[in-house]
Amino acid sequence: MPNIVVLVKRVPDTNARIVVSGDRVDLSAVKWVISPYDEFAIETALQHKEADGGTVTALTLGPADSDKVLKDAKAIGVDEIVRVWNESWNELDSNAIQSALAQAVTDLGADVVYCGKTAADTGAGSTGPGVAERLGWASVSNITDASFAGGITVTTPVEGGSAKVSVLGNAVISCDKGNMKVRKPNVKGIMMAKRAQVNVVSADAPASSVTIVSQSPPPAKPAGKKYEGGSSAEEVARLLRDEANVI
Amino acid sequence: MSESVIIAETSKGSIAPVTAELVSAAIALGTSPTVVVPCTDASIADGAGYDGVSRTIAVKGDCFANYDASSWAAAIDAAAPSGIIIAAATPQSKDVAARVAARRGLSIVQDVVAIDGMNLTSPIYSGKAMQTVSLSGDAAVSVRANVFPAASSSAANVSVVDQSGDVATAVQEVIARASERLDVAEANIIISGGRGMGSPDNFSHLEKIADVLGAAVGASRAAVDTWDDIPHSMQVGQTGKTVNPNLYIAVGISGAIQHLAGMRSSKYIVAVNKDADAPIFSHADYGIVATWEEALPVLESALSSMMS
């Protein structure tokens, strides 16, 4: 029966206002949530378990304040919750994060890993394929559907359409929204999550070679031109050709 | 000068225009680029010669017939020299670049929109802030389209490397999209509709303009959530696709944060909305305060006469 791991990340609520103070984003007042795409990964992992049995372990990387998203995952229905952290870590780059997660996944004895297609903070989408490469596993990214009859079959976008891919062997699978409805925690799940223990593990991470220099508000866009009435569309079309040169 | 490796972007069996922009990004990083072209037919690499590029490597392998991240990364890694890896910030190239970086034990910086020496800037928090990082040593970098100027084409000095990667996933069947229309993630011009379109049937008016411009048709989350006929694959925004086209036309879209997150970095934005106070107007280069019924026929006929 499969040992299923789902990667989750603590991020600011996507509706939060992002304030920059000095040369860093000030996140002291934001509400923290599980990154929304990770919820689709949790849902896919739970569906996999319902089809094939096994266990689902939610894994995150971060200091103790990440425990809340693990408990949120527990309330939704995962079996185990694990946090990888080393007190010497600070502002890890992608190489360090992926190395530590790959080590934790190996130590957990996972057969398959699910994650969100990107995290809502960086939007990078590097963790899934990067962890897969370090494990020597296959990866399929941005899946919109999954089924588990006779092996894992996923739907993934390809140029000009989508493809149904059967996943052979161990894999890291990153999940898009697709048409998936995610389950919400029930009262029993929330009660169980309160009592649940986070298993904190350690890992090694190489030194970071990418360092944050500054964070800033997005550049203000100069005010555009605004016209009243549908007939102005003719003038806008002309400007798109003669001023913007985009058509 | 340090070296860099550009992973050429290919589309429908030829070199995509964004590849020329990657050359400018490589030069902005102060590197001397080699272009690597993943392909099944090495002749397409003849289209990957640029001023400032001394060498183009066609990495030819059966694995490139279908996308499999693992085999692509293995084959590209085996054929490419060392150096900073540069790819286009398309979903597939971001994915393969992440694997190539991990294979080489490198970090990756995705969605770069500005380069200043070894300092790279990308949007974070869905574009609500920008982050600048500095590289020490080699890394992989993905660069958004329509940010850097295209390098001029010149004759390519192509060498061919035969490289096969073990395919770790098996593509069973490719399901063609019902519509022949371009995907928003692949388009340089996008026209999107929101709930202000009134009904999914009215998206046919957007399609007519899309046909004139060779554009893709997108939708807001509100439209996708409201109407079953508008699939999630069309959704632009935080829980849909992030796009960076030359021109984005938003029709009947108010401009919720959710939507802006997916399209605010478009080069030019046109908004059509009957509500003069809609937030989309503060992000639009050209705003038209009108109903779509009033504006779209005028826009279509004006564009048709220009494009003909």
XYZ file of C-alpha atoms in Angstrom:
555
model
C 0.000 0.000 0.000
C 1.406 3.375 -0.955
C 3.264 5.634 1.425
C 1.934 8.998 0.204
C 3.543 12.335 1.105
C 1.970 15.715 0.368
C 4.077 18.880 0.542
C 2.367 21.890 2.116
C 3.544 25.455 2.591
C 2.462 28.249 4.905
C 1.767 31.435 2.930
C -0.067 34.729 3.514
C -3.788 34.571 2.729
C -4.034 35.380 -0.972
C -6.483 38.186 -0.191
C -4.017 39.816 2.212
C -2.714 43.278 1.495
C 1.051 43.069 1.057
C 2.834 45.983 2.725
C 6.466 46.859 2.101
C 8.331 48.445 4.970
C 11.861 49.610 4.213
C 13.279 47.089 1.764
C 11.321 44.075 3.024
C 7.724 42.923 2.849
C 6.092 43.305 6.287
C 4.024 40.187 6.948
C 3.428 40.808 10.662
C -0.278 41.531 10.185
C -1.281 38.949 7.569
C -3.375 35.844 8.115
C -1.489 32.640 7.250
C -2.997 29.740 5.336
C -2.071 26.564 3.480
C -1.043 27.635 -0.031
C -4.253 27.185 -2.081
C -2.805 24.779 -4.674
C -1.545 22.585 -1.842
C -5.201 22.011 -0.919
C -5.657 20.343 -4.312
C -2.584 18.237 -3.589
C -4.037 17.161 -0.228
C -7.324 16.283 -1.939
C -5.530 14.240 -4.620
C -3.437 12.458 -1.980
C -6.561 11.562 0.023
C -8.289 10.261 -3.123
C -5.203 8.139 -3.828
C -5.384 6.672 -0.329
C -9.113 5.997 -0.699
C -8.377 4.019 -3.874
C -5.252 2.122 -2.834
C -5.013 2.310 0.951
C -1.763 3.335 2.608
C -1.025 6.492 4.560
C -0.896 10.202 3.774
C 1.769 12.296 5.493
C 1.757 16.089 5.183
C 5.301 17.491 5.142
C 6.357 21.116 5.451
C 9.650 22.944 5.845
C 9.808 25.813 8.283
C 10.084 26.956 11.894
C 7.457 26.170 14.541
C 4.986 28.739 13.215
C 4.376 26.346 10.294
C 2.765 23.825 12.654
C -0.630 25.454 12.144
C -0.821 24.561 8.434
C 0.140 20.989 9.298
C -2.718 20.858 11.809
C -5.018 22.335 9.156
C -3.951 19.473 6.859
C -4.580 16.998 9.674
C -8.072 18.414 10.134
C -8.766 17.839 6.431
C -7.788 14.194 6.813
C -4.067 13.409 6.463
C -2.720 10.706 8.801
C 0.676 12.063 9.862
C 2.192 15.547 10.038
C 5.929 16.184 9.757
C 7.971 19.366 9.798
C 11.594 19.489 8.675
C 13.687 22.227 10.226
C 17.136 23.025 11.440
C 17.580 25.969 13.799
C 20.618 27.139 11.836
C 18.514 27.757 8.699
C 17.547 31.230 7.545
C 16.283 32.387 4.101
C 17.039 29.142 2.270
C 17.297 29.237 -1.521
C 15.582 26.704 -3.792
C 18.604 24.387 -3.874
C 18.683 24.210 -0.074
C 14.904 23.778 0.284
C 14.673 21.044 -2.343
C 17.662 19.177 -0.886
C 16.170 19.209 2.616
C 12.717 18.167 1.396
C 14.157 15.373 -0.761
C 16.046 14.050 2.253
C 12.908 14.174 4.406
C 10.862 12.414 1.716
C 13.505 9.691 1.521
C 13.591 9.319 5.310
C 9.784 8.976 5.345
C 10.034 6.133 2.809
C 7.552 7.763 0.428
C 6.371 6.095 -2.775
C 4.648 9.126 -4.283
C 4.647 12.847 -3.483
C 1.926 15.386 -4.250
C 2.348 19.169 -4.075
C 0.657 22.333 -5.343
C 1.691 23.536 -8.806
C 3.155 26.691 -7.277
C 3.210 28.270 -3.831
C 1.116 31.413 -3.562
C 4.031 33.497 -2.259
C 6.771 32.906 -4.831
C 4.651 31.521 -7.666
C 7.801 29.725 -8.832
C 6.685 26.106 -9.184
C 10.242 24.803 -8.772
C 9.852 22.592 -5.703
C 7.939 19.656 -7.232
C 10.197 19.044 -10.237
C 13.313 19.960 -8.227
C 12.575 17.467 -5.452
C 11.733 14.800 -8.062
C 15.082 15.311 -9.789
C 16.963 14.989 -6.511
C 15.090 11.755 -5.770
C 15.702 10.446 -9.303
C 11.916 10.200 -9.740
C 9.509 11.104 -12.521
C 7.505 14.299 -12.213
C 4.278 15.490 -13.758
C 3.341 19.114 -13.182
C 0.135 21.147 -13.242
C -2.213 18.172 -13.335
C -5.930 18.932 -13.583
C -7.265 15.447 -12.859
C -6.106 12.114 -11.442
C -7.483 8.589 -11.309
C -6.130 5.548 -9.506
C -7.682 2.517 -11.214
C -4.800 0.237 -12.247
C -2.040 2.739 -11.434
C -1.866 6.520 -11.341
C -3.244 8.265 -14.435
C -3.166 12.062 -14.549
C -4.343 14.729 -16.967
C -1.766 17.412 -17.713
C -1.726 20.329 -20.178
C 0.396 19.951 -23.314
C 0.741 22.209 -26.324
C -2.572 22.334 -28.134
C -4.547 20.341 -25.580
C -4.038 18.030 -22.672
C -2.593 14.560 -22.261
C -3.509 11.611 -20.105
C -0.297 10.280 -18.662
C 0.183 7.040 -16.791
C 2.827 7.460 -14.144
C 5.259 4.573 -13.904
C 7.174 4.125 -10.680
C 7.839 6.783 -8.060
C 6.821 10.321 -8.924
C 6.270 13.852 -7.692
C 2.961 15.177 -8.998
C 2.066 18.883 -8.812
C -1.596 19.800 -8.774
C -3.546 22.596 -10.463
C -7.129 23.427 -9.606
C -8.757 21.625 -12.519
C -12.336 20.776 -11.759
C -11.453 19.492 -8.325
C -13.601 20.206 -5.284
C -11.581 20.037 -2.097
C -13.020 18.590 1.090
C -13.247 20.848 4.127
C -12.386 19.809 7.677
C -15.259 18.516 9.801
C -15.661 18.950 13.568
C -14.153 15.543 14.348
C -11.142 16.324 12.149
C -10.612 19.672 13.844
C -10.762 18.042 17.289
C -8.264 15.355 16.235
C -5.958 17.968 14.743
C -5.847 19.871 18.038
C -4.408 16.841 19.788
C -2.117 15.813 16.934
C 1.628 15.875 17.460
C 3.904 17.381 14.816
C 6.872 15.123 14.171
C 9.864 17.478 13.803
C 12.771 16.065 11.817
C 16.118 17.457 10.748
C 17.924 17.446 7.423
C 21.032 18.870 5.821
C 20.903 21.735 3.370
C 23.710 23.146 1.222
C 24.635 26.812 1.661
C 22.410 29.204 -0.291
C 23.861 30.912 -3.356
C 20.826 33.109 -4.025
C 20.228 35.861 -1.472
C 17.444 38.395 -1.189
C 18.663 41.936 -1.826
C 15.379 43.810 -1.467
C 11.612 43.641 -1.750
C 9.566 46.538 -3.072
C 6.046 47.493 -4.082
C 5.225 46.826 -7.742
C 6.120 49.726 -10.035
C 3.216 52.158 -10.319
C 1.742 52.151 -13.748
C 1.340 55.592 -15.343
C -2.284 56.604 -15.682
C -3.805 55.359 -18.883
C -6.221 57.032 -21.270
C -9.901 56.627 -20.528
C -12.737 57.194 -22.967
C -16.517 57.339 -22.625
C -18.793 55.409 -24.936
C -18.492 52.450 -27.281
C -17.621 54.561 -30.324
C -14.256 55.370 -28.720
C -13.225 51.770 -29.449
C -12.231 52.975 -32.916
C -9.747 55.458 -31.442
C -8.402 52.802 -29.057
C -7.855 50.412 -31.975
C -5.897 53.139 -33.780
C -3.758 53.795 -30.667
C -3.012 50.088 -30.295
C -1.545 50.195 -33.783
C 0.092 53.634 -33.897
C 1.067 54.334 -30.273
C 1.471 50.939 -28.608
C 2.528 49.086 -31.774
C 1.059 45.850 -30.476
C -1.136 44.942 -33.453
C 33.098 36.432 -19.763
C 31.208 33.661 -17.991
C 29.130 31.190 -19.918
C 25.395 30.679 -20.066
C 23.126 28.060 -21.603
C 19.846 29.117 -23.178
C 17.214 26.387 -23.416
C 15.440 27.349 -26.638
C 11.670 27.623 -26.466
C 10.024 25.603 -29.220
C 6.447 25.691 -30.394
C 4.804 23.522 -33.033
C 8.186 22.235 -34.211
C 9.966 25.567 -34.602
C 11.876 28.062 -32.473
C 9.539 30.389 -30.555
C 10.258 34.158 -30.754
C 10.862 34.434 -26.986
C 14.166 32.593 -27.528
C 15.601 35.783 -29.081
C 14.625 37.657 -25.905
C 16.497 35.089 -23.797
C 19.666 35.992 -25.730
C 19.287 39.621 -24.615
C 18.727 38.431 -21.044
C 21.927 36.337 -21.215
C 23.875 39.350 -22.454
C 22.332 41.531 -19.701
C 23.731 38.996 -17.212
C 27.159 39.592 -18.724
C 27.372 36.069 -20.068
C 28.267 34.521 -23.398
C 25.346 32.239 -24.340
C 25.184 28.858 -26.025
C 21.706 28.012 -27.320
C 20.514 24.451 -26.713
C 17.573 23.268 -28.815
C 15.647 20.197 -27.580
C 14.277 18.554 -30.735
C 13.454 15.426 -32.665
C 14.540 17.041 -35.945
C 17.860 18.905 -35.719
C 17.030 21.131 -38.695
C 14.879 23.378 -36.497
C 18.068 24.531 -34.754
C 18.980 26.408 -37.952
C 16.414 28.958 -36.776
C 18.222 29.459 -33.466
C 21.126 31.680 -34.540
C 21.415 35.177 -33.059
C 23.857 38.048 -32.858
C 25.971 37.425 -29.762
C 25.561 33.648 -29.902
C 28.581 31.724 -31.170
C 27.219 28.208 -30.791
C 23.880 26.411 -31.124
C 23.551 22.794 -29.985
C 20.680 20.722 -31.369
C 19.953 18.093 -28.720
C 18.207 15.460 -30.773
C 16.312 12.667 -29.063
C 13.165 10.605 -29.303
C 12.285 11.697 -25.766
C 11.505 15.184 -27.109
C 8.501 13.910 -29.082
C 6.371 14.246 -25.949
C 6.993 16.224 -22.811
C 8.453 14.219 -19.957
C 10.283 16.444 -17.484
C 12.688 13.774 -16.256
C 13.948 12.606 -19.652
C 14.081 16.142 -21.042
C 16.199 17.337 -18.123
C 18.539 14.344 -18.398
C 19.068 14.829 -22.137
C 19.513 18.619 -21.907
C 21.889 18.320 -18.963
C 24.041 15.769 -20.782
C 24.391 17.950 -23.885
C 24.662 21.421 -22.377
C 27.903 23.014 -21.174
C 28.120 24.484 -17.681
C 27.075 28.036 -16.890
C 23.973 29.985 -15.943
C 20.908 28.214 -17.381
C 18.337 30.521 -18.975
C 14.847 29.446 -20.048
C 11.576 31.119 -20.902
C 9.098 31.449 -18.025
C 6.481 29.258 -19.699
C 4.943 26.483 -17.568
C 6.872 23.738 -19.376
C 10.230 25.502 -19.516
C 10.020 26.560 -15.862
C 9.426 22.906 -15.048
C 12.312 21.547 -17.094
C 14.666 24.320 -15.929
C 13.864 23.424 -12.313
C 14.874 19.825 -13.004
C 18.059 20.755 -14.866
C 18.998 23.085 -11.991
C 18.337 20.374 -9.393
C 20.335 17.884 -11.467
C 23.321 20.209 -11.277
C 22.774 21.145 -7.627
C 21.935 24.735 -8.582
C 19.308 27.147 -7.345
C 16.669 28.574 -9.624
C 15.087 32.006 -9.888
C 11.797 31.960 -11.806
C 9.803 34.645 -13.655
C 12.550 37.232 -13.919
C 11.388 40.614 -15.247
C 14.531 42.707 -14.703
C 18.285 42.054 -14.663
C 20.903 44.414 -13.250
C 24.328 42.781 -13.182
C 23.813 39.644 -11.099
C 20.678 41.071 -9.463
C 17.432 39.542 -10.702
C 13.924 40.861 -10.026
C 10.747 38.751 -10.047
C 7.185 39.366 -8.898
C 6.190 37.750 -5.582
C 2.808 37.476 -3.847
C 1.096 37.342 -7.247
C 2.630 40.637 -8.323
C 1.670 42.502 -5.159
C 5.398 43.016 -4.540
C 8.703 42.619 -6.358
C 11.763 40.800 -5.056
C 15.357 41.326 -6.113
C 17.879 38.566 -5.428
C 21.575 38.320 -6.165
C 23.334 35.284 -7.600
C 26.720 34.117 -6.455
C 27.836 31.534 -8.950
C 25.834 29.521 -11.456
C 22.070 29.157 -11.186
C 19.067 28.621 -13.429
C 16.902 31.573 -14.390
C 13.556 31.720 -16.166
C 12.700 34.964 -17.906
C 9.225 36.287 -18.687
C 8.339 37.037 -22.299
C 7.940 40.602 -23.581
C 10.453 42.010 -21.114
C 13.767 41.950 -22.988
C 14.257 43.098 -26.590
C 14.642 40.336 -29.163
C 18.240 39.781 -30.328
C 18.713 39.969 -34.097
C 18.775 36.705 -35.975
C 21.937 35.570 -37.698
C 23.240 32.351 -39.197
C 23.328 29.552 -36.644
C 26.516 27.579 -36.059
C 24.806 24.287 -35.246
C 26.319 21.135 -33.822
C 24.079 18.125 -33.313
C 24.180 15.911 -30.224
C 22.200 12.684 -30.249
C 20.854 12.198 -26.778
C 18.147 9.971 -25.542
C 16.691 10.147 -22.083
C 14.847 7.336 -20.332
C 11.184 8.233 -20.381
C 9.856 7.974 -16.859
C 6.207 8.607 -17.655
C 4.324 7.180 -20.601
C 1.984 9.390 -22.567
C -1.058 7.292 -23.261
C -3.144 9.615 -25.327
C -3.186 13.257 -26.168
C -6.663 14.653 -25.799
C -7.038 17.503 -28.250
C -8.924 20.476 -26.933
C -12.419 20.706 -28.354
C -11.647 24.201 -29.586
C -8.892 24.875 -32.106
C -8.263 28.118 -30.319
C -4.896 29.132 -28.947
C -4.372 28.618 -25.210
C -4.014 31.781 -23.123
C -0.671 30.502 -21.838
C 0.686 30.429 -25.396
C -0.798 33.649 -26.798
C 0.738 37.050 -27.385
C -2.658 38.750 -27.488
C -5.507 37.760 -25.162
C -9.097 38.958 -25.007
C -10.879 37.912 -21.828
C -14.456 38.128 -20.678
C -15.916 38.374 -17.210
C -19.331 38.015 -15.688
C -20.192 41.347 -17.319
C -20.537 39.406 -20.591
C -23.963 38.376 -19.288
C -23.940 34.830 -20.640
C -21.394 32.313 -21.944
C -22.998 32.552 -25.403
C -21.800 36.143 -25.622
C -18.178 34.958 -25.570
C -18.695 34.437 -29.317
C -18.232 38.213 -29.644
C -14.811 37.900 -28.001
C -13.967 34.992 -30.309
C -14.687 37.121 -33.371
C -12.151 39.716 -32.243
C -9.731 36.960 -31.280
C -9.990 35.603 -34.820
C -9.140 39.026 -36.255
C -6.084 39.426 -33.994
C -4.922 35.805 -33.800
C -5.577 36.044 -30.085
C -6.572 33.596 -27.364
C -9.817 33.952 -25.415
C -9.585 34.009 -21.628
C -12.004 34.418 -18.764
C -12.145 35.715 -15.218
C -12.657 33.398 -12.263
C -16.156 34.834 -11.801
C -17.064 33.779 -15.351
C -15.562 30.300 -14.931
C -17.293 29.785 -11.585
C -20.645 31.051 -12.858
C -20.901 29.258 -16.193
C -20.123 25.577 -16.759
C -19.543 26.293 -20.457
C -16.483 28.396 -19.657
C -13.759 25.865 -18.708
C -11.102 26.415 -16.051
C -8.452 26.095 -18.778
C -9.506 29.587 -19.932
C -9.154 31.148 -16.492
C -6.629 33.949 -16.082
C -5.786 34.859 -12.496
C -4.439 33.656 -9.220
C -6.104 30.237 -9.362
C -5.869 30.113 -13.151
C -3.062 30.962 -15.539
C -0.554 33.761 -15.176
C -0.094 35.469 -18.530
C 2.260 38.117 -19.820
C 1.087 38.983 -23.337
C 1.847 42.056 -25.432
C -1.822 43.014 -25.340
C -4.542 42.037 -22.885
C -8.126 43.132 -23.527
C -10.424 42.751 -20.487
C -14.121 42.932 -21.268
C -16.760 43.008 -18.537
C -14.091 42.253 -15.925
C -14.111 44.435 -12.817
C -10.457 43.809 -11.951
C -10.515 41.827 -8.700
C -7.105 41.169 -7.103
C -7.560 37.528 -8.090
C -7.693 38.509 -11.779
C -5.020 41.224 -11.654
C -2.619 38.678 -10.170
C -2.719 36.750 -13.425
C -2.438 39.563 -15.982
C -1.152 42.790 -14.457
C 2.281 42.456 -16.028
C 0.839 42.412 -19.567
C 2.610 44.996 -21.720
C -0.580 46.826 -22.758
C -3.981 46.481 -21.125
C -7.297 47.572 -22.621
C -10.392 47.545 -20.389
C -14.004 47.676 -21.526
C -16.429 48.068 -18.636
C -19.695 49.895 -18.150
C -18.738 50.866 -14.587
C -16.405 53.863 -14.763
C -15.175 53.102 -11.238
C -14.183 49.491 -11.933
C -10.679 48.822 -10.510
C -9.523 47.405 -13.848
C -9.365 50.965 -15.227
C -6.524 51.925 -12.890
C -4.416 49.202 -14.541
C -5.497 49.876 -18.113
C -3.446 51.769 -20.680
C -6.643 52.342 -22.638
C -10.019 52.289 -20.917
C -13.409 52.347 -22.616
C -16.374 53.099 -20.364
C -19.171 51.373 -22.237
C -21.137 48.149 -22.336
C -19.571 45.364 -24.363
C -22.591 45.504 -26.662
C -21.654 49.089 -27.563
C -17.894 48.720 -27.726
C -17.130 45.298 -29.228
C -18.780 45.761 -32.657
C -16.886 49.051 -33.102
C -13.638 47.464 -31.964
C -14.107 44.481 -34.240
C -14.789 46.524 -37.333
C -11.922 48.945 -36.632
C -9.466 46.085 -36.074
C -10.757 44.175 -39.116
C -10.153 47.121 -41.428
C -6.665 47.639 -39.971
C -5.629 44.019 -40.198
C -6.942 43.444 -43.715
